[in-house]
Tab-separated table of C-alpha atoms in Angstrom:
chain	number	residue	atom	x	y	z
A	1	MET	CA	94.760	-41.829	41.768
A	2	THR	CA	92.335	-44.765	41.795
A	3	ARG	CA	90.634	-45.559	38.482
A	4	VAL	CA	87.352	-47.385	39.085
A	5	VAL	CA	84.348	-48.335	36.989
A	6	PHE	CA	81.030	-49.123	38.635
A	7	ARG	CA	79.258	-51.656	36.412
A	8	ASN	CA	75.486	-52.013	36.096
A	9	ALA	CA	74.513	-49.548	38.801
A	10	SER	CA	71.120	-48.051	39.437
A	11	VAL	CA	72.246	-44.443	39.663
A	12	TRP	CA	70.330	-42.047	41.887
A	13	ASP	CA	72.226	-38.929	40.949
A	14	GLY	CA	71.152	-36.411	43.607
A	15	SER	CA	69.173	-34.193	41.248
A	16	GLY	CA	65.845	-35.562	42.427
A	17	ALA	CA	65.201	-37.421	39.159
A	18	PRO	CA	64.383	-41.155	39.213
A	19	ALA	CA	67.255	-43.635	39.265
A	20	TYR	CA	68.513	-45.008	35.961
A	21	PRO	CA	70.839	-47.855	34.892
A	22	ALA	CA	74.384	-46.785	34.089
A	23	ASP	CA	78.083	-47.538	34.253
A	24	VAL	CA	80.122	-44.852	36.040
A	25	LEU	CA	83.841	-44.256	35.528
A	26	VAL	CA	85.917	-42.545	38.223
A	27	ASP	CA	89.408	-41.312	37.450
A	28	GLY	CA	91.656	-38.718	39.059
A	29	GLY	CA	89.236	-38.186	41.928
A	30	ARG	CA	86.411	-37.130	39.596
A	31	ILE	CA	83.433	-38.734	37.910
A	32	ARG	CA	84.640	-38.861	34.313
A	33	THR	CA	81.812	-40.707	32.554
A	34	VAL	CA	78.212	-41.593	33.345
A	35	ALA	CA	77.178	-44.024	30.604
A	36	LYS	CA	73.422	-44.527	30.779
A	37	GLY	CA	71.829	-47.744	29.643
A	38	LYS	CA	72.876	-51.373	29.774
A	39	GLY	CA	75.841	-51.123	27.404
A	40	GLN	CA	79.371	-51.759	28.641
A	41	LEU	CA	81.500	-48.692	29.239
A	42	ALA	CA	85.048	-49.179	28.013
A	43	ALA	CA	87.388	-48.546	30.923
A	44	GLU	CA	90.698	-50.242	30.236
A	45	GLY	CA	92.895	-50.628	33.293
A	46	ALA	CA	90.164	-49.636	35.758
A	47	GLN	CA	89.218	-51.609	38.827
A	48	GLU	CA	85.726	-52.973	38.225
A	49	ILE	CA	83.009	-52.976	40.876
A	50	ALA	CA	79.956	-55.057	39.986
A	51	CYS	CA	76.882	-53.242	41.281
A	52	HIS	CA	74.264	-55.829	40.234
A	53	GLY	CA	71.650	-53.104	39.763
A	54	LEU	CA	72.056	-51.760	43.286
A	55	THR	CA	71.876	-48.044	44.077
A	56	LEU	CA	74.911	-45.869	43.420
A	57	MET	CA	74.401	-42.409	44.910
A	58	PRO	CA	76.330	-39.360	46.129
A	59	GLY	CA	77.958	-39.390	49.546
A	60	LEU	CA	75.853	-37.918	52.334
A	61	VAL	CA	76.467	-34.446	53.761
A	62	GLU	CA	75.831	-33.701	57.445
A	63	GLY	CA	74.419	-30.188	57.262
A	64	HIS	CA	74.421	-29.434	60.995
A	65	ALA	CA	77.430	-31.340	62.275
A	66	HIS	CA	78.712	-31.295	65.836
A	67	ILE	CA	81.760	-33.488	65.364
A	68	SER	CA	83.069	-32.738	68.856
A	69	PHE	CA	79.829	-33.740	70.603
A	70	GLY	CA	79.709	-37.217	72.108
A	71	GLY	CA	77.471	-38.844	74.683
A	72	ALA	CA	76.441	-35.630	76.428
A	73	VAL	CA	73.346	-35.623	78.632
A	74	ASN	CA	73.568	-31.940	79.534
A	75	ASP	CA	75.217	-29.070	77.670
A	76	SER	CA	77.721	-28.696	80.506
A	77	ASP	CA	79.004	-32.240	79.912
A	78	LEU	CA	80.785	-30.950	76.813
A	79	GLY	CA	82.635	-28.366	78.865
A	80	ASN	CA	83.699	-31.002	81.379
A	81	ILE	CA	85.713	-33.020	78.854
A	82	PRO	CA	89.435	-32.209	79.168
A	83	PRO	CA	90.900	-30.873	75.903
A	84	GLU	CA	93.205	-33.852	75.305
A	85	GLU	CA	90.377	-36.394	75.561
A	86	HIS	CA	88.152	-34.071	73.563
A	87	VAL	CA	90.546	-34.137	70.599
A	88	LEU	CA	90.471	-37.947	70.614
A	89	LEU	CA	86.673	-37.997	70.858
A	90	THR	CA	86.371	-35.625	67.923
A	91	MET	CA	88.789	-37.744	65.902
A	92	ARG	CA	86.718	-40.878	66.561
A	93	ASN	CA	83.504	-39.074	65.666
A	94	ALA	CA	84.956	-37.978	62.328
A	95	LYS	CA	85.728	-41.587	61.454
A	96	THR	CA	82.260	-42.657	62.612
A	97	LEU	CA	80.646	-40.171	60.223
A	98	LEU	CA	82.677	-41.445	57.278
A	99	ASP	CA	81.937	-45.059	58.246
A	100	HIS	CA	78.245	-44.184	57.962
A	101	GLY	CA	78.489	-42.658	54.506
A	102	PHE	CA	78.924	-38.988	55.401
A	103	THR	CA	81.713	-37.882	53.097
A	104	SER	CA	81.224	-34.202	53.975
A	105	ALA	CA	80.251	-32.342	57.135
A	106	TYR	CA	79.215	-28.709	57.444
A	107	SER	CA	79.875	-27.940	61.084
A	108	ALA	CA	77.234	-25.982	62.965
A	109	ALA	CA	79.451	-25.503	66.015
A	110	THR	CA	82.317	-27.052	67.942
A	111	SER	CA	82.736	-27.503	71.693
A	112	LYS	CA	86.184	-25.938	72.061
A	113	LEU	CA	87.689	-23.377	69.745
A	114	ARG	CA	90.111	-25.419	67.622
A	115	LEU	CA	88.620	-28.923	67.763
A	116	ASP	CA	86.972	-28.757	64.326
A	117	VAL	CA	89.973	-26.924	62.901
A	118	VAL	CA	92.585	-29.477	63.938
A	119	ILE	CA	90.520	-32.471	62.787
A	120	ARG	CA	89.740	-30.741	59.469
A	121	ASN	CA	93.438	-30.135	58.929
A	122	GLU	CA	94.412	-33.716	59.798
A	123	VAL	CA	91.736	-35.144	57.490
A	124	ASN	CA	92.829	-32.836	54.664
A	125	ALA	CA	96.436	-33.942	55.172
A	126	GLY	CA	95.407	-37.591	54.858
A	127	ARG	CA	96.478	-38.481	58.393
A	128	LEU	CA	92.991	-39.199	59.760
A	129	PRO	CA	89.919	-40.826	58.203
A	130	GLY	CA	86.917	-38.546	58.124
A	131	PRO	CA	84.636	-36.431	55.962
A	132	ARG	CA	85.726	-33.152	54.402
A	133	ILE	CA	84.868	-30.575	57.038
A	134	ARG	CA	83.891	-26.940	57.139
A	135	ALA	CA	85.093	-26.150	60.643
A	136	ALA	CA	82.947	-24.043	62.967
A	137	SER	CA	83.514	-21.832	65.965
A	138	PRO	CA	82.025	-22.622	69.345
A	139	GLU	CA	78.525	-21.265	69.902
A	140	ILE	CA	78.876	-17.553	70.538
A	141	THR	CA	76.240	-16.550	73.049
A	142	VAL	CA	75.368	-13.771	75.488
A	143	THR	CA	75.017	-13.792	79.251
A	144	ALA	CA	72.047	-16.030	80.170
A	145	GLY	CA	71.851	-17.313	76.578
A	146	LEU	CA	72.118	-20.893	75.354
A	147	GLY	CA	75.646	-22.019	76.218
A	148	ASP	CA	76.107	-19.865	79.329
A	149	GLU	CA	76.291	-22.368	82.197
A	150	ARG	CA	77.944	-20.025	84.714
A	151	LYS	CA	76.575	-19.125	88.116
A	152	ASN	CA	77.231	-15.870	89.938
A	153	HIS	CA	79.393	-17.632	92.517
A	154	MET	CA	81.037	-20.120	90.153
A	155	TYR	CA	82.585	-20.107	86.673
A	156	TYR	CA	81.477	-23.117	84.653
A	157	GLU	CA	82.506	-24.194	81.163
A	158	SER	CA	80.015	-25.272	78.536
A	159	PHE	CA	80.203	-25.214	74.740
A	160	GLY	CA	79.589	-21.458	74.536
A	161	MET	CA	81.849	-18.444	74.096
A	162	ILE	CA	80.142	-15.609	75.981
A	163	ALA	CA	80.246	-12.057	74.633
A	164	ASP	CA	77.977	-9.134	75.462
A	165	GLY	CA	77.557	-6.079	73.265
A	166	PRO	CA	78.767	-5.455	69.716
A	167	GLU	CA	82.408	-4.806	70.617
A	168	GLU	CA	82.794	-8.024	72.615
A	169	ILE	CA	81.035	-9.901	69.810
A	170	ALA	CA	83.429	-8.404	67.242
A	171	LYS	CA	86.454	-9.426	69.298
A	172	VAL	CA	85.380	-13.043	69.776
A	173	VAL	CA	84.442	-13.429	66.097
A	174	ARG	CA	87.857	-12.082	65.087
A	175	LEU	CA	89.495	-14.503	67.519
A	176	CYS	CA	87.690	-17.454	65.932
A	177	CYS	CA	88.645	-16.275	62.444
A	178	ARG	CA	92.269	-15.921	63.518
A	179	GLU	CA	92.269	-19.517	64.760
A	180	GLY	CA	91.192	-20.904	61.395
A	181	ILE	CA	87.458	-21.584	61.466
A	182	ASP	CA	85.263	-21.620	58.338
A	183	ASN	CA	81.876	-20.930	59.960
A	184	ILE	CA	80.829	-18.700	62.848
A	185	LYS	CA	77.960	-19.870	65.093
A	186	ILE	CA	75.764	-17.485	67.075
A	187	ASN	CA	72.875	-18.358	69.396
A	188	ILE	CA	70.183	-15.753	68.807
A	189	SER	CA	67.457	-17.584	70.732
A	190	GLY	CA	67.289	-19.881	73.722
A	191	ASP	CA	66.373	-23.573	73.728
A	192	ASP	CA	63.820	-25.680	75.584
A	193	LEU	CA	66.504	-28.247	76.457
A	194	GLY	CA	68.731	-25.550	77.961
A	195	PRO	CA	68.795	-24.572	81.636
A	196	LEU	CA	67.925	-20.879	81.235
A	197	ALA	CA	66.386	-19.068	78.270
A	198	ARG	CA	63.722	-21.190	76.587
A	199	GLY	CA	63.244	-21.571	72.853
A	200	GLY	CA	60.756	-18.748	72.598
A	201	VAL	CA	63.182	-16.185	74.036
A	202	THR	CA	65.338	-14.061	71.716
A	203	THR	CA	68.488	-13.397	73.717
A	204	MET	CA	70.889	-11.732	71.274
A	205	ARG	CA	70.208	-8.122	70.301
A	206	GLU	CA	70.068	-6.978	66.696
A	207	ALA	CA	73.241	-4.896	67.040
A	208	GLU	CA	75.097	-7.946	68.349
A	209	VAL	CA	73.856	-10.170	65.529
A	210	ARG	CA	74.667	-7.549	62.920
A	211	MET	CA	78.195	-7.121	64.267
A	212	ALA	CA	78.844	-10.865	64.228
A	213	VAL	CA	77.688	-11.125	60.624
A	214	GLU	CA	79.596	-8.071	59.412
A	215	VAL	CA	82.889	-9.162	60.968
A	216	ALA	CA	82.529	-12.772	59.825
A	217	HIS	CA	81.677	-11.739	56.278
A	218	ASP	CA	84.617	-9.341	56.234
A	219	PHE	CA	86.807	-12.383	56.850
A	220	GLY	CA	84.986	-14.424	54.197
A	221	LYS	CA	83.284	-16.711	56.726
A	222	LYS	CA	79.725	-18.019	56.806
A	223	VAL	CA	77.442	-17.444	59.795
A	224	ASN	CA	75.191	-20.087	61.367
A	225	ALA	CA	72.483	-19.170	63.850
A	226	HIS	CA	70.446	-21.055	66.432
A	227	CYS	CA	66.933	-19.602	66.022
A	228	ARG	CA	63.823	-21.124	67.551
A	229	ALA	CA	61.722	-18.019	68.267
A	230	ALA	CA	60.035	-16.291	65.321
A	231	LYS	CA	61.693	-13.018	66.332
A	232	SER	CA	65.118	-14.642	66.219
A	233	VAL	CA	64.498	-16.002	62.707
A	234	LYS	CA	63.522	-12.546	61.470
A	235	ARG	CA	66.534	-11.003	63.180
A	236	ALA	CA	68.821	-13.547	61.495
A	237	VAL	CA	67.405	-12.842	58.028
A	238	LYS	CA	67.479	-9.077	58.533
A	239	CYS	CA	71.141	-9.166	59.595
A	240	GLY	CA	72.324	-11.460	56.781
A	241	VAL	CA	72.882	-14.818	58.528
A	242	ASP	CA	73.723	-17.581	56.029
A	243	VAL	CA	72.400	-20.737	57.744
A	244	ILE	CA	69.416	-20.559	60.075
A	245	TYR	CA	68.769	-23.632	62.191
A	246	HIS	CA	65.521	-24.860	63.785
A	247	CYS	CA	62.970	-22.101	62.843
A	248	GLU	CA	60.012	-24.126	64.114
A	249	SER	CA	58.236	-21.078	65.565
A	250	ALA	CA	58.491	-19.020	62.379
A	251	ASP	CA	55.347	-16.967	61.771
A	252	ASP	CA	53.999	-15.809	58.396
A	253	GLU	CA	56.300	-12.799	58.336
A	254	ALA	CA	59.330	-14.972	59.085
A	255	LEU	CA	58.340	-17.446	56.369
A	256	ASP	CA	58.029	-14.623	53.849
A	257	MET	CA	61.453	-13.321	54.863
A	258	LEU	CA	63.046	-16.766	54.515
A	259	GLU	CA	61.508	-17.177	51.078
A	260	SER	CA	62.903	-13.805	50.023
A	261	VAL	CA	66.470	-15.026	50.676
A	262	LYS	CA	66.065	-18.640	49.547
A	263	ASP	CA	68.742	-18.377	46.852
A	264	HIS	CA	71.532	-17.883	49.377
A	265	VAL	CA	70.228	-19.024	52.789
A	266	PHE	CA	69.844	-22.565	54.140
A	267	VAL	CA	67.651	-23.837	56.942
A	268	GLY	CA	67.874	-27.011	59.011
A	269	PRO	CA	65.281	-28.365	61.452
A	270	ALA	CA	67.712	-30.495	63.512
A	271	ILE	CA	64.746	-32.683	64.329
A	272	GLY	CA	66.717	-35.778	65.380
A	273	ILE	CA	67.461	-34.647	68.920
A	274	ILE	CA	63.826	-33.630	69.441
A	275	TYR	CA	62.567	-37.048	68.346
A	276	GLY	CA	65.320	-38.750	70.324
A	277	THR	CA	64.456	-36.889	73.511
A	278	ILE	CA	60.889	-38.215	73.331
A	279	TYR	CA	61.545	-41.778	72.176
A	280	ASP	CA	65.202	-42.613	72.858
A	281	GLY	CA	65.970	-40.618	75.990
A	282	GLU	CA	65.537	-43.269	78.701
A	283	PRO	CA	66.858	-43.437	81.358
A	284	HIS	CA	68.113	-39.847	81.184
A	285	PHE	CA	64.924	-38.307	79.771
A	286	SER	CA	61.535	-39.871	80.357
A	287	LYS	CA	58.906	-39.503	77.664
A	288	GLU	CA	56.755	-37.642	80.180
A	289	PHE	CA	59.546	-35.150	80.811
A	290	ALA	CA	60.166	-34.673	77.094
A	291	LEU	CA	56.498	-33.937	76.494
A	292	SER	CA	56.350	-31.609	79.495
A	293	ILE	CA	59.055	-29.351	78.031
A	294	GLY	CA	57.325	-29.170	74.658
A	295	MET	CA	59.221	-31.625	72.468
A	296	GLN	CA	56.047	-32.822	70.702
A	297	ARG	CA	55.066	-29.195	70.122
A	298	VAL	CA	58.445	-28.622	68.447
A	299	ILE	CA	57.831	-31.585	66.125
A	300	ASP	CA	54.290	-30.425	65.304
A	301	ASP	CA	55.403	-26.833	64.674
A	302	SER	CA	58.378	-28.012	62.621
A	303	ARG	CA	56.096	-30.051	60.375
A	304	LYS	CA	53.952	-26.986	59.653
A	305	VAL	CA	56.911	-24.690	59.065
A	306	TYR	CA	58.994	-27.055	56.943
A	307	SER	CA	56.024	-28.145	54.871
A	308	GLU	CA	55.617	-24.484	53.966
A	309	LEU	CA	59.340	-23.873	53.443
A	310	ARG	CA	59.523	-26.924	51.167
A	311	LYS	CA	56.671	-25.595	49.030
A	312	ARG	CA	58.403	-22.212	48.806
A	313	GLY	CA	61.680	-23.739	47.635
A	314	VAL	CA	63.743	-22.902	50.712
A	315	ARG	CA	66.656	-25.335	50.898
A	316	ALA	CA	66.820	-27.492	54.039
A	317	VAL	CA	69.717	-29.694	55.097
A	318	ILE	CA	69.636	-32.862	57.169
A	319	GLY	CA	71.426	-33.442	60.448
A	320	GLY	CA	71.741	-31.573	63.657
A	321	ASP	CA	72.566	-32.070	67.280
A	322	TYR	CA	73.730	-35.659	66.841
A	323	GLY	CA	76.217	-36.374	69.586
A	324	PHE	CA	73.958	-36.192	72.629
A	325	ILE	CA	73.005	-39.317	74.555
A	326	GLN	CA	69.575	-39.474	72.892
A	327	SER	CA	70.971	-38.873	69.380
A	328	PRO	CA	74.337	-40.650	69.096
A	329	GLN	CA	76.948	-39.976	66.437
A	330	GLY	CA	76.568	-42.534	63.647
A	331	THR	CA	72.773	-42.380	63.658
A	332	ASN	CA	72.754	-39.101	61.693
A	333	ALA	CA	71.065	-40.696	58.668
A	334	LYS	CA	67.926	-41.128	60.768
A	335	ASP	CA	67.170	-37.611	59.607
A	336	LEU	CA	66.294	-38.957	56.156
A	337	LYS	CA	63.309	-40.870	57.505
A	338	HIS	CA	62.497	-38.074	59.966
A	339	PHE	CA	62.189	-35.665	57.039
A	340	VAL	CA	59.585	-37.982	55.500
A	341	ASP	CA	57.703	-39.172	58.591
A	342	LEU	CA	57.812	-35.976	60.640
A	343	LEU	CA	58.194	-33.119	58.153
A	344	GLY	CA	56.314	-34.276	55.049
A	345	TYR	CA	59.132	-34.576	52.513
A	346	SER	CA	59.109	-37.332	49.911
A	347	PRO	CA	61.981	-39.865	50.089
A	348	SER	CA	63.593	-38.305	47.020
A	349	GLU	CA	63.265	-34.784	48.464
A	350	ALA	CA	64.862	-35.930	51.713
A	351	MET	CA	67.753	-37.483	49.802
A	352	VAL	CA	68.261	-34.243	47.833
A	353	CYS	CA	68.540	-32.410	51.166
A	354	ALA	CA	71.290	-34.861	52.143
A	355	THR	CA	73.239	-34.717	48.878
A	356	ARG	CA	72.735	-31.874	46.392
A	357	TYR	CA	71.796	-29.278	48.991
A	358	GLY	CA	74.642	-30.620	51.102
A	359	GLY	CA	77.092	-29.881	48.320
A	360	GLU	CA	75.674	-26.384	48.088
A	361	ILE	CA	75.960	-25.646	51.812
A	362	MET	CA	79.575	-26.827	51.600
A	363	GLN	CA	79.973	-24.075	48.969
A	364	MET	CA	80.855	-26.740	46.421
A	365	GLY	CA	77.548	-27.075	44.606
A	366	HIS	CA	79.263	-26.920	41.213
A	367	GLU	CA	81.271	-30.068	41.993
A	368	LEU	CA	79.844	-31.946	44.984
A	369	GLY	CA	76.633	-33.718	45.931
A	370	GLN	CA	75.625	-35.297	42.614
A	371	VAL	CA	76.620	-38.197	40.400
A	372	LYS	CA	77.522	-36.027	37.471
A	373	GLU	CA	80.400	-35.883	35.019
A	374	GLY	CA	83.177	-33.642	36.304
A	375	PHE	CA	81.980	-33.790	39.923
A	376	ILE	CA	84.094	-34.985	42.833
A	377	ALA	CA	83.746	-38.753	43.200
A	378	ASP	CA	82.070	-39.047	46.598
A	379	LEU	CA	79.941	-42.136	46.090
A	380	LEU	CA	78.012	-44.779	48.027
A	381	LEU	CA	76.948	-48.195	46.771
A	382	VAL	CA	73.914	-49.185	48.833
A	383	ASN	CA	72.823	-52.793	49.296
A	384	GLY	CA	69.247	-52.090	48.313
A	385	ASP	CA	67.041	-49.189	47.260
A	386	PRO	CA	67.060	-46.436	49.907
A	387	LEU	CA	64.120	-44.667	48.269
A	388	GLN	CA	62.024	-47.673	49.234
A	389	ASP	CA	63.460	-47.871	52.754
A	390	LEU	CA	65.317	-44.805	54.023
A	391	ALA	CA	65.907	-46.497	57.380
A	392	MET	CA	68.461	-48.767	55.726
A	393	MET	CA	70.835	-45.802	55.385
A	394	VAL	CA	71.467	-45.771	59.153
A	395	ASP	CA	73.165	-49.205	59.178
A	396	GLU	CA	76.749	-48.939	57.937
A	397	ASN	CA	76.600	-52.589	56.841
A	398	ASN	CA	74.208	-51.547	54.063
A	399	LEU	CA	76.894	-49.290	52.592
A	400	LEU	CA	78.899	-51.708	50.481
A	401	VAL	CA	81.190	-49.072	48.982
A	402	ILE	CA	82.192	-45.709	50.397
A	403	MET	CA	84.291	-43.576	48.062
A	404	LYS	CA	85.607	-40.135	48.951
A	405	ASP	CA	87.605	-37.987	46.529
A	406	GLY	CA	87.784	-40.952	44.167
A	407	GLN	CA	89.500	-43.148	46.763
A	408	LEU	CA	87.903	-46.360	47.994
A	409	TYR	CA	87.570	-45.944	51.746
A	410	LYS	CA	85.474	-49.111	51.937
A	411	ASP	CA	84.857	-51.823	49.356
A	412	ASN	CA	82.619	-54.664	50.415
A	413	SER	CA	81.005	-54.928	46.990
A	414	LYS	CA	81.449	-58.685	46.831
A	415	ALA	CA	78.729	-58.923	49.480
A	416	ALA	CA	76.231	-57.248	47.127
A	417	LYS	CA	72.873	-58.896	46.700
A	418	VAL	CA	71.756	-59.186	43.072
A	419	SER	CA	68.722	-57.034	42.376
A	420	LYS	CA	65.757	-58.357	40.402
A	421	GLN	CA	66.474	-55.893	37.606
A	422	ALA	CA	70.044	-57.125	37.230
A	423	ALA	CA	68.982	-60.762	37.314
A	424	GLU	CA	66.588	-60.102	34.464
């Protein structure tokens, strides 16, 4: 295993505390020593990386990953990709995420049943570059729900697996578990970008949601849910869903329910695609169209809801729905600035959502997502101070070092600029 010492780093450790000067020793894939102060840490035989006072931080975690999504304009575009090409696309996307500092990815959903599974397995075997992955099922939906692109006279593939009634739901969840997924995804509400049920419509019945959760939990799997309507959020909490995405229409009752389960439930606004549809959608989506279908309302409602959830200590994760034409893979770190500009988080709070909370949603909070002795050595050396400019995290050229599991995936540390603190 690689033995590395990071010299004279400004360590932002993922806890939310201010950065501090330190040397950090990595050995055997773990962070062995964090030596605070300006003294020299003895590390005989280690490769030395001079940090010059630049920021050393945990690797990022995509908390709502769609690794198999790429360049889609409409949901049906994902169904149109032949499986062979779709495997290659997913493989490239995994590398893109790692290139941009995402050393872990919690998948919200995949496009075809085993895409996440096969890429996860290849990454774990060391045959493909990519983040560690918790692989998801496709989006399990009901007739006329988000992900059902069929017409009465024509069968049409999308990213959804369609099941109606508790028994059909149980069968499809078991099928996904049999094929090796880690997370089940269910679409409880519709979506304003979808062709049928809008975001305010709750399409999946309580008995269907409850069955999906019970079967998934019996197999030891987590359950993710697409929930825009307030009713869908409450249904998800009541039935024991683990990760509840969007939530922008949550009312006071829904907020109270989310707070009551904050110790074991995560939320995620997935705000990037909403912003992208308004501002980055041309020529496929005009700004006028985006506003006409309520995208600004979603941003405004999300700010109110997530401001309240943040105050109540409900853990939110960054990421979501990157992989569409208006929110390309590789721009996932835009969520950091979106959390600040659109949702009211501080820069440090946004970074905690991307690191410490990311480790927790990966179910590895005791060993992932912080620069802490004994933790897995997923580290980034950033050519500047991201807390002063979160936008810099989007450009992979600003990531001088990317380390995953204690291995140097990228080392461009010789290009580091010397910070004022180090020069002094």
